[in-house]
CSV table of C-alpha atoms in Angstrom, one decimal:
chain,number,residue,atom,x,y,z
A,1059,UNK,CA,67.1,51.6,44.0
A,1060,UNK,CA,65.3,48.1,45.6
A,1061,UNK,CA,61.8,47.3,45.2
A,1062,UNK,CA,61.0,48.3,48.9
A,1063,UNK,CA,62.4,51.8,48.1
A,1064,UNK,CA,60.1,52.1,45.3
A,1065,UNK,CA,57.0,51.2,47.4
A,1066,UNK,CA,58.2,53.2,50.5
A,1067,UNK,CA,59.2,56.4,48.8
A,1068,UNK,CA,55.3,57.2,47.4
A,1069,UNK,CA,54.0,55.8,50.8
A,1070,UNK,CA,55.9,58.2,52.7
A,1071,UNK,CA,54.5,60.9,50.4
A,1072,UNK,CA,51.3,60.5,50.5
A,1073,UNK,CA,51.8,60.4,54.7
A,1074,UNK,CA,53.4,63.6,54.6
A,1075,UNK,CA,50.6,64.8,52.6
A,1076,UNK,CA,47.8,63.8,55.0
A,1077,UNK,CA,49.7,64.9,58.0
A,1078,UNK,CA,50.0,68.3,56.4
A,1079,UNK,CA,46.5,68.5,55.5
A,1080,UNK,CA,45.4,67.2,59.2
A,1081,UNK,CA,48.0,69.6,61.0
A,1082,UNK,CA,46.6,72.5,59.1
A,1083,UNK,CA,43.2,71.8,59.7
A,1084,UNK,CA,43.7,71.3,63.5
A,1085,UNK,CA,46.1,74.2,63.4
A,1086,UNK,CA,43.3,76.4,62.0
A,1087,UNK,CA,40.8,74.7,64.5
A,1088,UNK,CA,42.6,75.5,67.5
A,1089,UNK,CA,43.5,78.7,66.6
A,1090,UNK,CA,40.5,80.5,65.8
A,1091,UNK,CA,38.4,78.7,68.8
A,1092,UNK,CA,41.2,79.0,71.4
A,1093,UNK,CA,44.0,80.8,70.3
A,1094,UNK,CA,45.6,78.0,70.6
A,1095,UNK,CA,48.6,77.0,68.5
A,1096,UNK,CA,48.8,73.3,67.4
A,1097,UNK,CA,52.1,72.5,69.4
A,1098,UNK,CA,50.9,75.1,72.7
A,1099,UNK,CA,47.8,72.8,73.0
A,1100,UNK,CA,49.8,69.5,72.3
A,1101,UNK,CA,52.1,71.1,75.4
A,1102,UNK,CA,49.3,71.4,77.5
A,1103,UNK,CA,47.3,67.6,76.3
A,1104,UNK,CA,50.9,66.4,77.4
A,1105,UNK,CA,50.5,68.4,81.2
A,1106,UNK,CA,47.5,67.0,81.8
A,1107,UNK,CA,47.5,63.3,81.4
A,1108,UNK,CA,50.3,63.3,83.5
A,1109,UNK,CA,50.4,63.2,87.2
A,1110,UNK,CA,50.7,66.3,89.2
A,1111,UNK,CA,50.4,68.0,85.4
A,1112,UNK,CA,54.3,68.6,85.4
A,1113,UNK,CA,56.7,67.5,83.5
A,1114,UNK,CA,61.0,68.2,83.2
A,1115,UNK,CA,61.6,70.4,79.8
A,1116,UNK,CA,63.3,67.7,78.1
A,1117,UNK,CA,60.7,64.9,78.8
A,1118,UNK,CA,58.2,67.5,77.6
A,1119,UNK,CA,60.5,68.4,74.6
A,1120,UNK,CA,60.5,65.3,73.4
A,1121,UNK,CA,56.7,64.3,73.6
A,1122,UNK,CA,56.0,66.9,71.8
A,1123,UNK,CA,58.8,67.0,69.2
A,1124,UNK,CA,60.7,69.9,69.8
A,1125,UNK,CA,64.4,70.9,71.2
A,1126,UNK,CA,65.7,72.2,74.2
A,1127,UNK,CA,65.2,76.0,72.8
A,1128,UNK,CA,61.9,75.8,71.2
A,1129,UNK,CA,60.5,73.9,74.1
A,1130,UNK,CA,61.9,76.9,75.7
A,1131,UNK,CA,60.1,79.1,73.7
A,1132,UNK,CA,56.8,77.4,73.8
A,1133,UNK,CA,56.5,77.4,77.6
A,1134,UNK,CA,57.6,80.9,78.0
A,1135,UNK,CA,54.5,81.9,75.6
A,1136,UNK,CA,52.2,79.1,77.6
A,1137,UNK,CA,53.4,81.2,81.1
A,1138,UNK,CA,52.7,84.6,79.5
A,1139,UNK,CA,49.4,83.2,78.8
A,1140,UNK,CA,48.6,82.4,82.3
A,1141,UNK,CA,48.6,78.1,81.5
A,1142,UNK,CA,51.5,77.2,83.0
A,1143,UNK,CA,54.4,78.0,85.5
A,1144,UNK,CA,58.2,76.7,85.6
A,1145,UNK,CA,59.2,75.0,88.7
A,1146,UNK,CA,62.5,74.5,89.8
A,1147,UNK,CA,63.7,70.4,90.3
A,1148,UNK,CA,64.5,70.4,94.1
A,1149,UNK,CA,66.8,67.3,93.2
A,1150,UNK,CA,68.6,68.8,90.6
A,1151,UNK,CA,69.0,72.4,90.1
A,1152,UNK,CA,69.2,72.3,86.1
A,1153,UNK,CA,66.6,70.8,86.1
A,1154,UNK,CA,62.9,72.6,85.5
A,1155,UNK,CA,59.5,71.5,85.1
A,1156,UNK,CA,56.6,73.0,83.4
A,1157,UNK,CA,53.3,72.7,85.2
A,1158,UNK,CA,49.8,73.5,83.8
A,1159,UNK,CA,48.1,76.2,85.6
A,1160,UNK,CA,44.0,75.6,86.4
A,1161,UNK,CA,43.4,78.1,83.5
A,1162,UNK,CA,45.8,75.8,81.2
A,1163,UNK,CA,43.9,72.7,82.5
A,1164,UNK,CA,41.0,74.6,81.2
A,1165,UNK,CA,41.3,75.4,78.4
A,1166,UNK,CA,43.2,71.6,77.5
A,1167,UNK,CA,40.0,70.8,78.3
A,1168,UNK,CA,38.0,72.8,76.8
A,1169,UNK,CA,40.2,72.5,73.6
A,1170,UNK,CA,40.5,68.5,73.9
A,1171,UNK,CA,36.9,67.5,71.8
A,1172,UNK,CA,37.3,70.2,69.5
A,1173,UNK,CA,40.8,69.0,68.3
A,1174,UNK,CA,39.2,65.5,68.1
A,1175,UNK,CA,36.4,65.9,66.1
A,1176,UNK,CA,38.5,68.0,63.6
A,1177,UNK,CA,40.7,65.4,63.9
A,1178,UNK,CA,37.9,63.0,62.9
A,1179,UNK,CA,36.7,64.8,60.2
A,1180,UNK,CA,39.5,65.9,58.5
A,1181,UNK,CA,40.6,62.1,58.7
A,1182,UNK,CA,37.3,60.9,56.7
A,1183,UNK,CA,37.5,63.8,54.1
A,1184,UNK,CA,41.4,62.4,53.7
A,1185,UNK,CA,39.5,59.5,53.4
A,1186,UNK,CA,37.3,60.6,50.3
A,1187,UNK,CA,41.1,60.9,48.7
A,1188,UNK,CA,41.9,58.2,46.2
A,1189,UNK,CA,46.0,58.9,46.9
A,1190,UNK,CA,45.0,59.2,50.6
A,1191,UNK,CA,42.3,56.6,51.7
A,1192,UNK,CA,45.1,53.9,51.8
A,1193,UNK,CA,47.1,55.7,54.4
A,1194,UNK,CA,44.4,56.8,56.6
A,1195,UNK,CA,42.7,53.2,56.5
A,1196,UNK,CA,46.2,51.7,58.0
A,1197,UNK,CA,46.6,54.7,60.3
A,1198,UNK,CA,42.8,53.8,62.0
A,1199,UNK,CA,43.8,50.3,61.3
A,1200,UNK,CA,47.0,51.0,63.7
A,1201,UNK,CA,44.3,51.6,66.9
């Protein structure tokens, strides 16, 4: 084991712990207030931030860290809820876009401030934990 390994592993564990705590808080807030899972919210947010509110399924999968089959199931749930629709790609018969509906845009817009507030509060809480304070400080300094 190198000296760097001795530093990297504990730091990585703290990042994982921080990530888990933050994700849990975000998931609870979004589910409770808007009936959205965290991944569903992230998909709606990615769609809302691009021109046309539409992305190819593979691009959406990459943007939110899912594989192709997982994003297909996710988009099916969003479609069932009326938040997105699928749109075939005109130039590539194999390509499919996921497009935000007006209802999806509205739900994402309502959820965004809660997401941001919850994220900030969860980071503030984690910053008070001596084991996580440095990880929070590094994350916030990256902006």
